[in-house]
Amino acid sequence: MTRRRHAWQRSPETWAVPDASPFVQMRSLVQHLFDKYPVPNFMAPVWWGEHNAQWGMKLYLHLAAGKSIRRFPVLPHFQITKRMAAFFMQAPDDLRPLETYRWSQVLSLGGDERLARILIRKTCLWAPNGAEAFWASVIRFLIQNAPLSTDEIVDIVQFIHQQRFEPAETVWGRGAGDNPVQPDFSLRGRSLMSLRRHMGNWRSELIEKGMMPPPDVDPLDFPWERSKIDAFHFEQDGIAWSIEELLTPRQLYNEGRIMNHCVSDYVSVCARRKTSIWSLKVQTGKRRRRQLTIEVLPKSKIIQQASGKHNCEPGETVREILNRWADREGLTFSESV
C-alpha cells in the first residue's frame, strides 16, 4: 500500500480506526486510502492476501478510480457484459476476485447462487480459462437442466474437462497419447438424458467408432490410420532395404529408444495424422538394423526430417535408398533435410 501512495486519496493520519476485528480494520484502512469511489469489500484482501497478485491490486485501483470492470484488460478472453458487471460489483464478501468473474457470469446467464458456488468451490471452473466460449455453453446447459444435485454438477464438469482437455493417457490409460480423448466434445444437440448415457457408456462408444482400443488391446499397440504413402522394399547383392511406417505408440517408443532420439514424442501428432513416421532398416543375413527415422507430412508429402542414431546425418548409401523411395512415391524434401 505504501508503494502505491501516489494513488492515495487520503492521508493515513486521518483514518479513524473502527472498533472491529483486525480484518475489518485492514479493509477500512484500504478503503480510506484508495477509494475515490466505492469498491466491493471482496477486493480489499488483494492488498494483504497470501496469494496477492499485481493484477488484483491494479484492479482495485481501477475500480477505486470509478472505472468500469468491463474496461479492465487483464482477461481478454473473458467478455464481461453490462449485466455481469452489475453482479460483479454486488458479489459476496467471501469470494476472491477471480472467483467473482465466474460468479457474475453464472448469475447473468440466469443461474442461481447455489450453482455459482458449486462451480467455484468444487470444480475446475473456479476462475476463467482459455476456453470460455465453450464453458459458457456448459453453464447454460446446467442452468437449463436445473435443478441438479451437487454431485451430478461436479461429475458433468469433471467428465467434460477430462474428455475435451486432459491428455488421453491420463483418462484412458498408458499409451493413449497426449491428445484428449474427445477434443471436439460438445453439448450441442444433447439432452440431459443423452449426456448421462454417454457418461456411462463413452468407452464402449469410442471403441465402436474405432477411436480407442477394445479392452483386450493394449493402447500401446492400438494403431492409427495408415497413410496413403506406400512402404518400400529393395534388395541388392544380398542386402535387403526396407522403409515402413510406424503405426502404434509402442513402435514409436521402440524406435526412439533404439535410435536414441525423441521420436516417441510424436505419438499425438501421428494419431491425429498431422505427420507420419517411417523407419528405414537394412538386413544382411539374419541381422536387421535400423538406419534412419523419417518424418513425412502426409498431406503435402514432404520429407520433414531424416535422422540416424543420435540424430546423425544419413550416410551416402542410406541417402540413396531414401532418394529411391522419395522418387517412387513422389515425395519432396524440406530445405532442412
Short mmCIF file of N, CA, C and O in Angstrom, two decimals, residues 169-241:
data_model
loop_
_atom_site.label_atom_id
_atom_site.label_comp_id
_atom_site.label_asym_id
_atom_site.label_seq_id
_atom_site.Cartn_x
_atom_site.Cartn_y
_atom_site.Cartn_z
N GLU A 169 -3.94 -40.18 -22.20
CA GLU A 169 -3.18 -41.15 -21.40
C GLU A 169 -3.62 -41.11 -19.94
O GLU A 169 -3.60 -42.15 -19.27
N THR A 170 -4.03 -39.97 -19.44
CA THR A 170 -4.47 -39.89 -18.05
C THR A 170 -5.93 -40.32 -17.89
O THR A 170 -6.36 -40.67 -16.80
N VAL A 171 -6.69 -40.28 -18.98
CA VAL A 171 -8.12 -40.61 -18.92
C VAL A 171 -8.37 -42.05 -19.34
O VAL A 171 -9.11 -42.79 -18.67
N TRP A 172 -7.74 -42.47 -20.45
CA TRP A 172 -7.99 -43.80 -20.99
C TRP A 172 -7.00 -44.83 -20.47
O TRP A 172 -7.35 -45.93 -20.10
N GLY A 173 -5.72 -44.41 -20.44
CA GLY A 173 -4.69 -45.34 -19.98
C GLY A 173 -3.38 -45.15 -20.71
O GLY A 173 -3.29 -44.41 -21.70
N ARG A 174 -2.35 -45.78 -20.22
CA ARG A 174 -0.99 -45.65 -20.77
C ARG A 174 -0.96 -45.99 -22.25
O ARG A 174 -1.54 -46.98 -22.69
N GLY A 175 -0.29 -45.13 -23.01
CA GLY A 175 -0.14 -45.36 -24.43
C GLY A 175 -1.19 -44.65 -25.27
O GLY A 175 -1.10 -44.66 -26.50
N ALA A 176 -2.19 -44.03 -24.63
CA ALA A 176 -3.26 -43.37 -25.40
C ALA A 176 -2.83 -42.02 -25.97
O ALA A 176 -3.51 -41.47 -26.82
N GLY A 177 -1.71 -41.49 -25.51
CA GLY A 177 -1.17 -40.26 -26.09
C GLY A 177 -1.57 -39.00 -25.34
O GLY A 177 -2.36 -39.02 -24.39
N ASP A 178 -1.02 -37.89 -25.81
CA ASP A 178 -1.24 -36.59 -25.15
C ASP A 178 -2.50 -35.90 -25.63
O ASP A 178 -2.99 -34.97 -24.98
N ASN A 179 -3.02 -36.30 -26.77
CA ASN A 179 -4.22 -35.66 -27.30
C ASN A 179 -5.44 -36.06 -26.48
O ASN A 179 -5.54 -37.21 -26.06
N PRO A 180 -6.38 -35.14 -26.22
CA PRO A 180 -7.59 -35.51 -25.45
C PRO A 180 -8.38 -36.62 -26.13
O PRO A 180 -8.32 -36.79 -27.36
N VAL A 181 -9.15 -37.36 -25.36
CA VAL A 181 -9.95 -38.45 -25.89
C VAL A 181 -10.99 -37.93 -26.88
O VAL A 181 -11.18 -38.47 -27.96
N GLN A 182 -11.69 -36.85 -26.50
CA GLN A 182 -12.71 -36.26 -27.37
C GLN A 182 -12.49 -34.75 -27.44
O GLN A 182 -13.22 -33.97 -26.83
N PRO A 183 -11.47 -34.30 -28.20
CA PRO A 183 -11.15 -32.86 -28.23
C PRO A 183 -12.25 -32.00 -28.84
O PRO A 183 -12.26 -30.79 -28.62
N ASP A 184 -13.17 -32.60 -29.58
CA ASP A 184 -14.26 -31.84 -30.19
C ASP A 184 -15.58 -32.05 -29.44
O ASP A 184 -16.66 -31.74 -29.98
N PHE A 185 -15.51 -32.56 -28.22
CA PHE A 185 -16.74 -32.82 -27.46
C PHE A 185 -17.58 -31.55 -27.35
O PHE A 185 -17.07 -30.47 -27.08
N SER A 186 -18.89 -31.71 -27.54
CA SER A 186 -19.80 -30.58 -27.47
C SER A 186 -21.13 -31.03 -26.88
O SER A 186 -21.51 -32.20 -26.99
N LEU A 187 -21.82 -30.10 -26.25
CA LEU A 187 -23.15 -30.37 -25.72
C LEU A 187 -24.26 -30.00 -26.71
O LEU A 187 -25.44 -30.15 -26.42
N ARG A 188 -23.86 -29.55 -27.87
CA ARG A 188 -24.84 -29.14 -28.88
C ARG A 188 -25.73 -30.32 -29.27
O ARG A 188 -25.24 -31.38 -29.67
N GLY A 189 -27.02 -30.14 -29.15
CA GLY A 189 -27.96 -31.18 -29.52
C GLY A 189 -28.15 -32.27 -28.48
O GLY A 189 -28.92 -33.21 -28.71
N ARG A 190 -27.48 -32.17 -27.36
CA ARG A 190 -27.59 -33.20 -26.32
C ARG A 190 -28.65 -32.83 -25.30
O ARG A 190 -28.77 -31.66 -24.90
N SER A 191 -29.38 -33.81 -24.85
CA SER A 191 -30.28 -33.63 -23.72
C SER A 191 -29.56 -34.13 -22.47
O SER A 191 -28.50 -34.75 -22.56
N LEU A 192 -30.13 -33.86 -21.32
CA LEU A 192 -29.54 -34.34 -20.07
C LEU A 192 -29.48 -35.87 -20.07
O LEU A 192 -28.48 -36.45 -19.66
N MET A 193 -30.52 -36.51 -20.57
CA MET A 193 -30.56 -37.97 -20.60
C MET A 193 -29.49 -38.52 -21.53
O MET A 193 -28.82 -39.51 -21.20
N SER A 194 -29.32 -37.91 -22.70
CA SER A 194 -28.30 -38.41 -23.63
C SER A 194 -26.89 -38.21 -23.08
O SER A 194 -26.00 -39.03 -23.29
N LEU A 195 -26.70 -37.10 -22.35
CA LEU A 195 -25.39 -36.87 -21.73
C LEU A 195 -25.14 -37.92 -20.65
O LEU A 195 -24.02 -38.45 -20.55
N ARG A 196 -26.14 -38.22 -19.86
CA ARG A 196 -25.99 -39.24 -18.82
C ARG A 196 -25.64 -40.59 -19.44
O ARG A 196 -24.77 -41.31 -18.94
N ARG A 197 -26.31 -40.94 -20.56
CA ARG A 197 -25.99 -42.21 -21.23
C ARG A 197 -24.56 -42.21 -21.75
O ARG A 197 -23.84 -43.21 -21.62
N HIS A 198 -24.16 -41.09 -22.33
CA HIS A 198 -22.79 -41.01 -22.86
C HIS A 198 -21.76 -41.11 -21.75
O HIS A 198 -20.72 -41.76 -21.92
N MET A 199 -22.03 -40.48 -20.62
CA MET A 199 -21.09 -40.54 -19.49
C MET A 199 -20.94 -41.97 -18.98
O MET A 199 -19.88 -42.37 -18.52
N GLY A 200 -22.02 -42.76 -19.09
CA GLY A 200 -21.96 -44.14 -18.63
C GLY A 200 -21.38 -45.10 -19.65
O GLY A 200 -20.87 -46.16 -19.28
N ASN A 201 -21.43 -44.72 -20.94
CA ASN A 201 -21.03 -45.68 -21.99
C ASN A 201 -19.97 -45.14 -22.93
O ASN A 201 -19.77 -45.71 -24.01
N TRP A 202 -19.27 -44.07 -22.56
CA TRP A 202 -18.37 -43.42 -23.51
C TRP A 202 -17.24 -44.32 -23.98
O TRP A 202 -16.83 -44.26 -25.14
N ARG A 203 -16.75 -45.19 -23.12
CA ARG A 203 -15.67 -46.08 -23.55
C ARG A 203 -16.14 -47.03 -24.67
O ARG A 203 -15.46 -47.17 -25.69
N SER A 204 -17.28 -47.66 -24.46
CA SER A 204 -17.78 -48.59 -25.48
C SER A 204 -18.13 -47.85 -26.77
O SER A 204 -17.92 -48.37 -27.88
N GLU A 205 -18.63 -46.62 -26.67
CA GLU A 205 -18.97 -45.84 -27.86
C GLU A 205 -17.72 -45.50 -28.67
O GLU A 205 -17.72 -45.60 -29.90
N LEU A 206 -16.65 -45.11 -28.00
CA LEU A 206 -15.41 -44.78 -28.71
C LEU A 206 -14.77 -46.03 -29.31
O LEU A 206 -14.16 -45.97 -30.38
N ILE A 207 -14.90 -47.16 -28.63
CA ILE A 207 -14.37 -48.42 -29.17
C ILE A 207 -15.13 -48.79 -30.44
O ILE A 207 -14.55 -49.20 -31.45
N GLU A 208 -16.46 -48.66 -30.41
CA GLU A 208 -17.28 -48.98 -31.57
C GLU A 208 -16.94 -48.10 -32.77
O GLU A 208 -16.98 -48.54 -33.92
N LYS A 209 -16.59 -46.84 -32.51
CA LYS A 209 -16.23 -45.92 -33.59
C LYS A 209 -14.79 -46.10 -34.06
O LYS A 209 -14.36 -45.45 -35.02
N GLY A 210 -14.05 -47.00 -33.41
CA GLY A 210 -12.66 -47.23 -33.78
C GLY A 210 -11.72 -46.12 -33.34
O GLY A 210 -10.59 -46.03 -33.83
N MET A 211 -12.18 -45.29 -32.40
CA MET A 211 -11.35 -44.17 -31.93
C MET A 211 -10.42 -44.58 -30.81
O MET A 211 -9.41 -43.90 -30.57
N MET A 212 -10.75 -45.64 -30.08
CA MET A 212 -9.93 -46.11 -28.98
C MET A 212 -9.90 -47.63 -28.99
O MET A 212 -10.78 -48.27 -29.60
N PRO A 213 -8.90 -48.25 -28.34
CA PRO A 213 -8.75 -49.71 -28.42
C PRO A 213 -9.76 -50.47 -27.58
O PRO A 213 -10.19 -49.98 -26.53
N PRO A 214 -10.14 -51.67 -28.02
CA PRO A 214 -11.00 -52.53 -27.20
C PRO A 214 -10.26 -53.01 -25.96
O PRO A 214 -9.03 -52.88 -25.88
N PRO A 215 -10.96 -53.57 -24.98
CA PRO A 215 -10.33 -53.95 -23.70
C PRO A 215 -9.17 -54.92 -23.84
O PRO A 215 -8.25 -54.89 -23.03
N ASP A 216 -9.20 -55.80 -24.85
CA ASP A 216 -8.15 -56.79 -24.98
C ASP A 216 -6.94 -56.30 -25.77
O ASP A 216 -6.02 -57.05 -26.06
N VAL A 217 -6.95 -55.02 -26.14
CA VAL A 217 -5.83 -54.44 -26.89
C VAL A 217 -5.14 -53.38 -26.04
O VAL A 217 -5.80 -52.45 -25.56
N ASP A 218 -3.85 -53.55 -25.85
CA ASP A 218 -3.08 -52.55 -25.11
C ASP A 218 -3.05 -51.25 -25.92
O ASP A 218 -2.78 -51.28 -27.12
N PRO A 219 -3.36 -50.10 -25.30
CA PRO A 219 -3.31 -48.82 -26.04
C PRO A 219 -1.98 -48.60 -26.75
O PRO A 219 -1.93 -47.92 -27.78
N LEU A 220 -0.91 -49.17 -26.21
CA LEU A 220 0.40 -49.02 -26.86
C LEU A 220 0.43 -49.70 -28.22
O LEU A 220 1.26 -49.36 -29.08
N ASP A 221 -0.47 -50.67 -28.43
CA ASP A 221 -0.49 -51.42 -29.69
C ASP A 221 -1.69 -51.07 -30.56
O ASP A 221 -1.95 -51.74 -31.56
N PHE A 222 -2.43 -50.04 -30.19
CA PHE A 222 -3.60 -49.63 -30.97
C PHE A 222 -3.14 -48.74 -32.12
O PHE A 222 -2.61 -47.65 -31.90
N PRO A 223 -3.31 -49.17 -33.37
CA PRO A 223 -2.75 -48.42 -34.50
C PRO A 223 -3.60 -47.24 -34.92
O PRO A 223 -4.82 -47.24 -34.76
N TRP A 224 -2.94 -46.22 -35.44
CA TRP A 224 -3.67 -45.14 -36.09
C TRP A 224 -3.78 -45.45 -37.57
O TRP A 224 -3.23 -46.44 -38.06
N GLU A 225 -4.48 -44.62 -38.28
CA GLU A 225 -4.74 -44.87 -39.70
C GLU A 225 -3.45 -44.82 -40.51
O GLU A 225 -2.62 -43.92 -40.34
N ARG A 226 -3.30 -45.80 -41.40
CA ARG A 226 -2.12 -45.84 -42.26
C ARG A 226 -2.20 -44.72 -43.30
O ARG A 226 -3.28 -44.40 -43.82
N SER A 227 -1.07 -44.10 -43.60
CA SER A 227 -1.05 -43.05 -44.61
C SER A 227 -1.17 -43.65 -46.02
O SER A 227 -1.06 -44.88 -46.19
N LYS A 228 -1.39 -42.81 -47.01
CA LYS A 228 -1.56 -43.29 -48.39
C LYS A 228 -0.23 -43.44 -49.11
O LYS A 228 -0.19 -43.75 -50.31
N ILE A 229 0.84 -43.24 -48.39
CA ILE A 229 2.18 -43.45 -48.94
C ILE A 229 2.55 -44.92 -48.75
O ILE A 229 2.35 -45.48 -47.67
N ASP A 230 3.10 -45.55 -49.77
CA ASP A 230 3.43 -46.97 -49.70
C ASP A 230 4.79 -47.21 -49.05
O ASP A 230 5.68 -46.35 -49.12
N ALA A 231 4.91 -48.38 -48.44
CA ALA A 231 6.21 -48.80 -47.89
C ALA A 231 7.16 -49.09 -49.06
O ALA A 231 6.77 -49.13 -50.23
N PHE A 232 8.43 -49.33 -48.72
CA PHE A 232 9.45 -49.53 -49.76
C PHE A 232 10.32 -50.74 -49.41
O PHE A 232 10.71 -50.91 -48.25
N HIS A 233 10.58 -51.57 -50.40
CA HIS A 233 11.45 -52.73 -50.21
C HIS A 233 12.38 -52.83 -51.42
O HIS A 233 11.93 -52.74 -52.57
N PHE A 234 13.67 -53.01 -51.14
CA PHE A 234 14.67 -53.06 -52.21
C PHE A 234 15.78 -54.01 -51.79
O PHE A 234 16.25 -53.98 -50.65
N GLU A 235 16.18 -54.89 -52.71
CA GLU A 235 17.23 -55.87 -52.40
C GLU A 235 18.29 -55.84 -53.49
O GLU A 235 17.99 -55.83 -54.69
N GLN A 236 19.54 -55.86 -53.05
CA GLN A 236 20.66 -55.82 -53.99
C GLN A 236 21.90 -56.44 -53.34
O GLN A 236 22.23 -56.11 -52.20
N ASP A 237 22.52 -57.35 -54.05
CA ASP A 237 23.75 -58.01 -53.57
C ASP A 237 23.55 -58.64 -52.19
O ASP A 237 24.44 -58.59 -51.32
N GLY A 238 22.39 -59.27 -52.02
CA GLY A 238 22.13 -59.97 -50.77
C GLY A 238 21.81 -59.07 -49.60
O GLY A 238 21.71 -59.54 -48.46
N ILE A 239 21.65 -57.76 -49.86
CA ILE A 239 21.30 -56.81 -48.79
C ILE A 239 19.89 -56.30 -49.04
O ILE A 239 19.57 -55.84 -50.15
N ALA A 240 19.03 -56.43 -48.04
CA ALA A 240 17.63 -56.03 -48.17
C ALA A 240 17.38 -54.73 -47.41
O ALA A 240 17.71 -54.63 -46.22
N TRP A 241 16.80 -53.76 -48.12
CA TRP A 241 16.47 -52.48 -47.52
C TRP A 241 14.94 -52.35 -47.42
O TRP A 241 14.21 -52.82 -48.31
#
